[in-house]
Amino acid sequence: MKKEMIELLNDQQYSLSFSISDELNIAGKTGCSLSQVEDAALALGIVPLRYQRNLGAISIAEQRRLLNSRVSVIGCGGLGGFVIEELARLGIGEISAWDYDYFQEHNLNRQLMAEYRLIGHSKIEAVSRRVRRINPGIKFYGMYREFNEQEAGESLKREQVVVDALDSVPARLELSRACCHLGIPMVHGAVNTWYGQVSTQFPGEDVIEQIYAGKEKYRLGEKSVLVFAASLVASLQVAEVLKIILNRGDLLRQKIMLVDTLSMDMEIIDMPKNDD
Amino acid sequence: MILTVKLFANLRQGRFKVRDMDFSEGTTVQQVMEYLSISKKEMAIGIIFINGKRANFDSVLEDHDTLAIFPPVAGG
């Protein structure tokens, strides 16, 4: 099956243009999945057209690494919708997403996946459909449940990176503990009104504890979130995910980036590990 | 003594981003926050740095210190 696929890939002039219909054609002839076809193509230096404009910024080998990566997004609201959209377009091979909620009208101001006709529908179903439409090669796992530390162990242990797109302090502290326990890096993002923050925490680090411990009972800020604050913070989170997977660039480890779209500035603050 | 006070996010609203301010010797972080009319809740949430190092309400400020306060957010 794989040999046949490689022969088909080598026979054609795909190095010039390898489209989704070519991929589907080979997958249909050989019984391989789209991700297997893409993986074999990238290994031969053939780049699917959908990833062509990623190249230059990243290499063919790096695109293949993304295809063989798995990322989990916890929360499919304002941040999570944009994060998943961007992970799918980048070509992350496996994406899991957690949310137990349904769309409500007040989600329409900022949540990418929210549409008027989907009010009352599951967020996970909407995200799943969206991912399939953007990139049918992606393996998507919808976790229709509320995040909690106990369940996380079994479900998250295969993830390479976890994205914090939650909306409460206690849940974030639980996620941070779970990721530290499982040895998984976590990319944190949070938003409120015009403002946002981003940080990356590797196992053994403590930025999330420093930010939130002892604040479980507080509502931090207003209920309002403007769409550009959400999309901006989500994009910064995805950039962190990409760099973790590719082991490139600089990460916001033991640092927090504060984003202010009203004053139009960003500042990075060092938050060294608290050894006390 | 002169302090540089830096505020972030919604703490800037009705106040400022960064300002040099004159306070008497021995002023604490809490006294600066009260002077700036920062609410008790905002004080409880805020993360405080003096010259880039974590500090708290009781920390006593010294001449030419930079006091930075950011209120973390938690929406998604």
Short mmCIF file of N, CA and C in Angstrom, two decimals, chain A residues 93-211:
data_model
loop_
_atom_site.label_atom_id
_atom_site.label_comp_id
_atom_site.label_asym_id
_atom_site.label_seq_id
_atom_site.Cartn_x
_atom_site.Cartn_y
_atom_site.Cartn_z
N GLY A 93 -1.03 17.92 12.57
CA GLY A 93 -1.67 16.67 12.11
C GLY A 93 -2.80 16.18 12.98
N GLU A 94 -2.68 16.36 14.29
CA GLU A 94 -3.72 15.88 15.20
C GLU A 94 -4.06 17.00 16.18
N ILE A 95 -5.34 17.30 16.26
CA ILE A 95 -5.81 18.35 17.17
C ILE A 95 -6.93 17.77 18.02
N SER A 96 -6.81 17.93 19.33
CA SER A 96 -7.96 17.59 20.18
C SER A 96 -8.45 18.89 20.80
N ALA A 97 -9.75 18.97 21.04
CA ALA A 97 -10.35 20.19 21.58
C ALA A 97 -11.37 19.82 22.64
N TRP A 98 -11.36 20.59 23.72
CA TRP A 98 -12.27 20.34 24.85
C TRP A 98 -13.25 21.49 25.00
N ASP A 99 -14.52 21.17 25.09
CA ASP A 99 -15.53 22.16 25.50
C ASP A 99 -16.85 21.43 25.71
N TYR A 100 -17.58 21.82 26.71
CA TYR A 100 -18.87 21.18 26.99
C TYR A 100 -20.04 22.08 26.62
N ASP A 101 -19.73 23.26 26.10
CA ASP A 101 -20.74 24.32 26.01
C ASP A 101 -21.41 24.37 24.63
N TYR A 102 -22.52 25.12 24.59
CA TYR A 102 -23.27 25.39 23.36
C TYR A 102 -23.12 26.87 23.02
N PHE A 103 -23.26 27.18 21.73
CA PHE A 103 -23.20 28.60 21.35
C PHE A 103 -24.42 29.36 21.85
N GLN A 104 -24.16 30.56 22.34
CA GLN A 104 -25.23 31.48 22.73
C GLN A 104 -25.04 32.78 21.94
N GLU A 105 -26.10 33.56 21.87
CA GLU A 105 -26.01 34.76 21.03
C GLU A 105 -24.89 35.70 21.47
N HIS A 106 -24.63 35.75 22.76
CA HIS A 106 -23.60 36.69 23.21
C HIS A 106 -22.18 36.20 22.89
N ASN A 107 -22.07 35.03 22.24
CA ASN A 107 -20.76 34.58 21.75
C ASN A 107 -20.41 35.20 20.39
N LEU A 108 -21.44 35.71 19.70
CA LEU A 108 -21.26 36.14 18.30
C LEU A 108 -20.29 37.31 18.15
N ASN A 109 -20.08 38.08 19.20
CA ASN A 109 -19.22 39.27 19.08
C ASN A 109 -17.75 38.91 18.90
N ARG A 110 -17.36 37.68 19.27
CA ARG A 110 -15.91 37.41 19.29
C ARG A 110 -15.51 35.98 18.95
N GLN A 111 -16.43 35.03 18.99
CA GLN A 111 -16.02 33.63 18.82
C GLN A 111 -16.09 33.24 17.34
N LEU A 112 -14.92 32.93 16.79
CA LEU A 112 -14.81 32.69 15.34
C LEU A 112 -15.80 31.65 14.84
N MET A 113 -16.01 30.59 15.60
CA MET A 113 -16.85 29.49 15.12
C MET A 113 -18.34 29.77 15.34
N ALA A 114 -18.67 30.82 16.09
CA ALA A 114 -20.08 31.11 16.39
C ALA A 114 -20.75 31.74 15.18
N GLU A 115 -21.89 31.17 14.79
CA GLU A 115 -22.69 31.72 13.70
C GLU A 115 -24.13 31.78 14.20
N TYR A 116 -24.89 32.69 13.63
CA TYR A 116 -26.26 32.86 14.09
C TYR A 116 -27.03 31.54 14.03
N ARG A 117 -26.84 30.80 12.91
CA ARG A 117 -27.62 29.56 12.74
C ARG A 117 -27.15 28.46 13.69
N LEU A 118 -26.02 28.65 14.35
CA LEU A 118 -25.51 27.60 15.25
C LEU A 118 -25.84 27.87 16.72
N ILE A 119 -26.64 28.89 17.00
CA ILE A 119 -27.03 29.15 18.39
C ILE A 119 -27.73 27.92 18.94
N GLY A 120 -27.28 27.48 20.10
CA GLY A 120 -27.85 26.27 20.71
C GLY A 120 -27.13 25.00 20.29
N HIS A 121 -26.21 25.09 19.33
CA HIS A 121 -25.46 23.91 18.90
C HIS A 121 -24.14 23.79 19.66
N SER A 122 -23.65 22.58 19.69
CA SER A 122 -22.40 22.30 20.41
C SER A 122 -21.21 23.00 19.75
N LYS A 123 -20.36 23.60 20.58
CA LYS A 123 -19.15 24.24 20.06
C LYS A 123 -18.20 23.21 19.45
N ILE A 124 -18.11 22.06 20.11
CA ILE A 124 -17.21 21.01 19.61
C ILE A 124 -17.62 20.56 18.20
N GLU A 125 -18.93 20.40 17.98
CA GLU A 125 -19.39 19.99 16.64
C GLU A 125 -19.02 21.03 15.60
N ALA A 126 -19.20 22.31 15.96
CA ALA A 126 -18.89 23.39 15.00
C ALA A 126 -17.40 23.41 14.68
N VAL A 127 -16.60 23.23 15.71
CA VAL A 127 -15.14 23.25 15.51
C VAL A 127 -14.72 22.07 14.63
N SER A 128 -15.29 20.92 14.92
CA SER A 128 -14.97 19.71 14.16
C SER A 128 -15.27 19.92 12.68
N ARG A 129 -16.46 20.47 12.39
CA ARG A 129 -16.85 20.73 10.98
C ARG A 129 -15.87 21.71 10.32
N ARG A 130 -15.56 22.75 11.06
CA ARG A 130 -14.66 23.79 10.53
C ARG A 130 -13.29 23.20 10.17
N VAL A 131 -12.75 22.39 11.08
CA VAL A 131 -11.43 21.80 10.85
C VAL A 131 -11.47 20.90 9.60
N ARG A 132 -12.54 20.11 9.47
CA ARG A 132 -12.65 19.23 8.29
C ARG A 132 -12.71 20.04 7.01
N ARG A 133 -13.40 21.19 7.06
CA ARG A 133 -13.53 22.02 5.86
C ARG A 133 -12.22 22.70 5.48
N ILE A 134 -11.44 23.06 6.49
CA ILE A 134 -10.15 23.72 6.20
C ILE A 134 -9.13 22.69 5.73
N ASN A 135 -9.09 21.57 6.43
CA ASN A 135 -8.02 20.62 6.19
C ASN A 135 -8.49 19.20 6.52
N PRO A 136 -9.03 18.51 5.52
CA PRO A 136 -9.62 17.19 5.79
C PRO A 136 -8.59 16.14 6.21
N GLY A 137 -7.30 16.46 6.07
CA GLY A 137 -6.27 15.50 6.46
C GLY A 137 -6.05 15.44 7.97
N ILE A 138 -6.58 16.44 8.69
CA ILE A 138 -6.31 16.50 10.14
C ILE A 138 -7.16 15.49 10.89
N LYS A 139 -6.52 14.83 11.85
CA LYS A 139 -7.28 13.96 12.76
C LYS A 139 -7.74 14.85 13.92
N PHE A 140 -9.05 14.99 14.04
CA PHE A 140 -9.62 15.86 15.07
C PHE A 140 -10.36 15.04 16.11
N TYR A 141 -10.07 15.31 17.36
CA TYR A 141 -10.74 14.60 18.46
C TYR A 141 -11.50 15.63 19.30
N GLY A 142 -12.81 15.54 19.26
CA GLY A 142 -13.64 16.45 20.04
C GLY A 142 -13.94 15.87 21.41
N MET A 143 -13.58 16.59 22.45
CA MET A 143 -13.82 16.13 23.82
C MET A 143 -14.98 16.96 24.38
N TYR A 144 -16.16 16.36 24.33
CA TYR A 144 -17.36 17.09 24.73
C TYR A 144 -17.52 16.98 26.24
N ARG A 145 -16.71 17.72 26.96
CA ARG A 145 -16.76 17.65 28.43
C ARG A 145 -16.03 18.84 29.03
N GLU A 146 -16.34 19.08 30.29
CA GLU A 146 -15.68 20.15 31.02
C GLU A 146 -14.31 19.66 31.43
N PHE A 147 -13.32 20.54 31.35
CA PHE A 147 -11.98 20.12 31.74
C PHE A 147 -11.90 19.92 33.25
N ASN A 148 -11.33 18.81 33.66
CA ASN A 148 -10.96 18.67 35.07
C ASN A 148 -9.69 17.84 35.18
N GLU A 149 -8.99 18.07 36.27
CA GLU A 149 -7.65 17.52 36.44
C GLU A 149 -7.64 16.00 36.41
N GLN A 150 -8.66 15.37 37.01
CA GLN A 150 -8.67 13.91 37.10
C GLN A 150 -8.74 13.27 35.72
N GLU A 151 -9.68 13.75 34.90
CA GLU A 151 -9.87 13.16 33.57
C GLU A 151 -8.71 13.48 32.64
N ALA A 152 -8.05 14.58 32.91
CA ALA A 152 -7.02 15.06 31.99
C ALA A 152 -5.90 14.05 31.82
N GLY A 153 -5.55 13.34 32.90
CA GLY A 153 -4.39 12.46 32.88
C GLY A 153 -4.38 11.53 31.68
N GLU A 154 -5.47 10.76 31.54
CA GLU A 154 -5.52 9.76 30.48
C GLU A 154 -5.60 10.43 29.11
N SER A 155 -6.37 11.52 29.04
CA SER A 155 -6.66 12.12 27.73
C SER A 155 -5.52 12.97 27.19
N LEU A 156 -4.76 13.57 28.08
CA LEU A 156 -3.75 14.53 27.60
C LEU A 156 -2.36 13.93 27.44
N LYS A 157 -2.17 12.70 27.91
CA LYS A 157 -0.78 12.23 28.00
C LYS A 157 -0.09 12.08 26.65
N ARG A 158 -0.87 12.00 25.55
CA ARG A 158 -0.25 11.89 24.23
C ARG A 158 0.06 13.24 23.59
N GLU A 159 -0.38 14.33 24.23
CA GLU A 159 -0.23 15.64 23.59
C GLU A 159 1.22 16.12 23.66
N GLN A 160 1.61 16.85 22.61
CA GLN A 160 2.94 17.46 22.64
C GLN A 160 2.89 18.84 23.28
N VAL A 161 1.78 19.53 23.02
CA VAL A 161 1.58 20.87 23.59
C VAL A 161 0.11 21.01 23.94
N VAL A 162 -0.16 21.68 25.05
CA VAL A 162 -1.54 21.98 25.44
C VAL A 162 -1.73 23.49 25.42
N VAL A 163 -2.86 23.93 24.84
CA VAL A 163 -3.16 25.36 24.78
C VAL A 163 -4.26 25.67 25.80
N ASP A 164 -3.97 26.61 26.67
CA ASP A 164 -4.93 27.07 27.67
C ASP A 164 -5.80 28.16 27.05
N ALA A 165 -7.05 27.75 26.72
CA ALA A 165 -8.03 28.72 26.20
C ALA A 165 -9.26 28.69 27.11
N LEU A 166 -9.00 28.47 28.39
CA LEU A 166 -10.06 28.38 29.39
C LEU A 166 -10.56 29.78 29.77
N ASP A 167 -11.53 29.82 30.66
CA ASP A 167 -12.05 31.14 31.04
C ASP A 167 -12.23 31.29 32.54
N SER A 168 -11.51 30.46 33.32
CA SER A 168 -11.63 30.65 34.77
C SER A 168 -10.30 30.39 35.45
N VAL A 169 -10.14 31.00 36.60
CA VAL A 169 -8.89 30.86 37.35
C VAL A 169 -8.72 29.42 37.87
N PRO A 170 -9.73 28.83 38.54
CA PRO A 170 -9.52 27.49 39.09
C PRO A 170 -9.18 26.46 38.00
N ALA A 171 -9.86 26.55 36.84
CA ALA A 171 -9.60 25.58 35.77
C ALA A 171 -8.17 25.74 35.24
N ARG A 172 -7.70 26.97 35.16
CA ARG A 172 -6.33 27.19 34.67
C ARG A 172 -5.31 26.60 35.65
N LEU A 173 -5.56 26.77 36.92
CA LEU A 173 -4.63 26.20 37.91
C LEU A 173 -4.64 24.66 37.82
N GLU A 174 -5.83 24.08 37.59
CA GLU A 174 -5.92 22.62 37.43
C GLU A 174 -5.16 22.18 36.19
N LEU A 175 -5.35 22.91 35.10
CA LEU A 175 -4.66 22.54 33.85
C LEU A 175 -3.15 22.63 34.02
N SER A 176 -2.71 23.67 34.69
CA SER A 176 -1.28 23.85 34.91
C SER A 176 -0.71 22.67 35.71
N ARG A 177 -1.43 22.26 36.75
CA ARG A 177 -0.95 21.12 37.57
C ARG A 177 -0.92 19.85 36.72
N ALA A 178 -1.98 19.64 35.91
CA ALA A 178 -2.05 18.43 35.08
C ALA A 178 -0.89 18.41 34.09
N CYS A 179 -0.62 19.53 33.44
CA CYS A 179 0.45 19.59 32.43
C CYS A 179 1.81 19.37 33.09
N CYS A 180 2.02 19.95 34.27
CA CYS A 180 3.29 19.74 34.97
C CYS A 180 3.44 18.26 35.31
N HIS A 181 2.37 17.66 35.80
CA HIS A 181 2.41 16.25 36.19
C HIS A 181 2.71 15.35 34.99
N LEU A 182 2.11 15.68 33.84
CA LEU A 182 2.26 14.84 32.64
C LEU A 182 3.50 15.20 31.84
N GLY A 183 4.18 16.27 32.22
CA GLY A 183 5.40 16.66 31.51
C GLY A 183 5.13 17.30 30.15
N ILE A 184 4.03 18.06 30.05
CA ILE A 184 3.65 18.67 28.76
C ILE A 184 3.75 20.19 28.86
N PRO A 185 4.37 20.84 27.87
CA PRO A 185 4.37 22.30 27.88
C PRO A 185 2.97 22.86 27.63
N MET A 186 2.69 23.98 28.24
CA MET A 186 1.35 24.59 28.17
C MET A 186 1.51 26.04 27.73
N VAL A 187 0.71 26.44 26.76
CA VAL A 187 0.73 27.84 26.30
C VAL A 187 -0.51 28.53 26.84
N HIS A 188 -0.27 29.48 27.71
CA HIS A 188 -1.35 30.19 28.40
C HIS A 188 -1.73 31.47 27.65
N GLY A 189 -3.04 31.71 27.58
CA GLY A 189 -3.53 32.98 27.07
C GLY A 189 -4.79 33.35 27.84
N ALA A 190 -5.00 34.63 28.04
CA ALA A 190 -6.22 35.09 28.69
C ALA A 190 -6.53 36.49 28.18
N VAL A 191 -7.81 36.83 28.15
CA VAL A 191 -8.23 38.12 27.62
C VAL A 191 -9.31 38.75 28.49
N ASN A 192 -9.40 40.06 28.37
CA ASN A 192 -10.47 40.80 29.02
C ASN A 192 -10.54 42.18 28.37
N THR A 193 -11.72 42.61 28.01
CA THR A 193 -11.97 43.89 27.33
C THR A 193 -10.94 44.14 26.21
N TRP A 194 -10.05 45.13 26.41
CA TRP A 194 -9.05 45.49 25.38
C TRP A 194 -7.70 44.80 25.63
N TYR A 195 -7.62 43.97 26.65
CA TYR A 195 -6.32 43.51 27.15
C TYR A 195 -6.17 42.00 27.06
N GLY A 196 -4.91 41.58 27.07
CA GLY A 196 -4.65 40.15 27.07
C GLY A 196 -3.28 39.84 27.61
N GLN A 197 -3.03 38.58 27.84
CA GLN A 197 -1.73 38.14 28.32
C GLN A 197 -1.42 36.76 27.75
N VAL A 198 -0.11 36.51 27.56
CA VAL A 198 0.35 35.25 26.99
C VAL A 198 1.60 34.82 27.74
N SER A 199 1.71 33.52 27.99
CA SER A 199 2.92 32.99 28.60
C SER A 199 3.04 31.52 28.23
N THR A 200 4.25 30.99 28.30
CA THR A 200 4.46 29.57 28.03
C THR A 200 5.10 28.94 29.26
N GLN A 201 4.52 27.84 29.69
CA GLN A 201 5.02 27.20 30.91
C GLN A 201 5.42 25.75 30.60
N PHE A 202 6.67 25.43 30.86
CA PHE A 202 7.14 24.05 30.73
C PHE A 202 7.01 23.37 32.10
N PRO A 203 7.01 22.02 32.11
CA PRO A 203 6.89 21.32 33.39
C PRO A 203 7.97 21.79 34.37
N GLY A 204 7.56 22.00 35.62
CA GLY A 204 8.51 22.46 36.64
C GLY A 204 8.56 23.97 36.77
N GLU A 205 7.95 24.67 35.80
CA GLU A 205 7.92 26.14 35.88
C GLU A 205 6.63 26.58 36.60
N ASP A 206 6.56 27.86 36.94
CA ASP A 206 5.49 28.25 37.88
C ASP A 206 4.77 29.55 37.56
N VAL A 207 4.80 29.98 36.29
CA VAL A 207 4.18 31.27 35.98
C VAL A 207 2.68 31.27 36.29
N ILE A 208 2.00 30.17 35.96
CA ILE A 208 0.54 30.14 36.18
C ILE A 208 0.25 30.26 37.68
N GLU A 209 1.03 29.55 38.49
CA GLU A 209 0.85 29.67 39.95
C GLU A 209 1.11 31.12 40.39
N GLN A 210 2.15 31.70 39.85
CA GLN A 210 2.47 33.08 40.25
C GLN A 210 1.35 34.05 39.88
N ILE A 211 0.74 33.80 38.73
CA ILE A 211 -0.31 34.74 38.27
C ILE A 211 -1.61 34.55 39.06
#
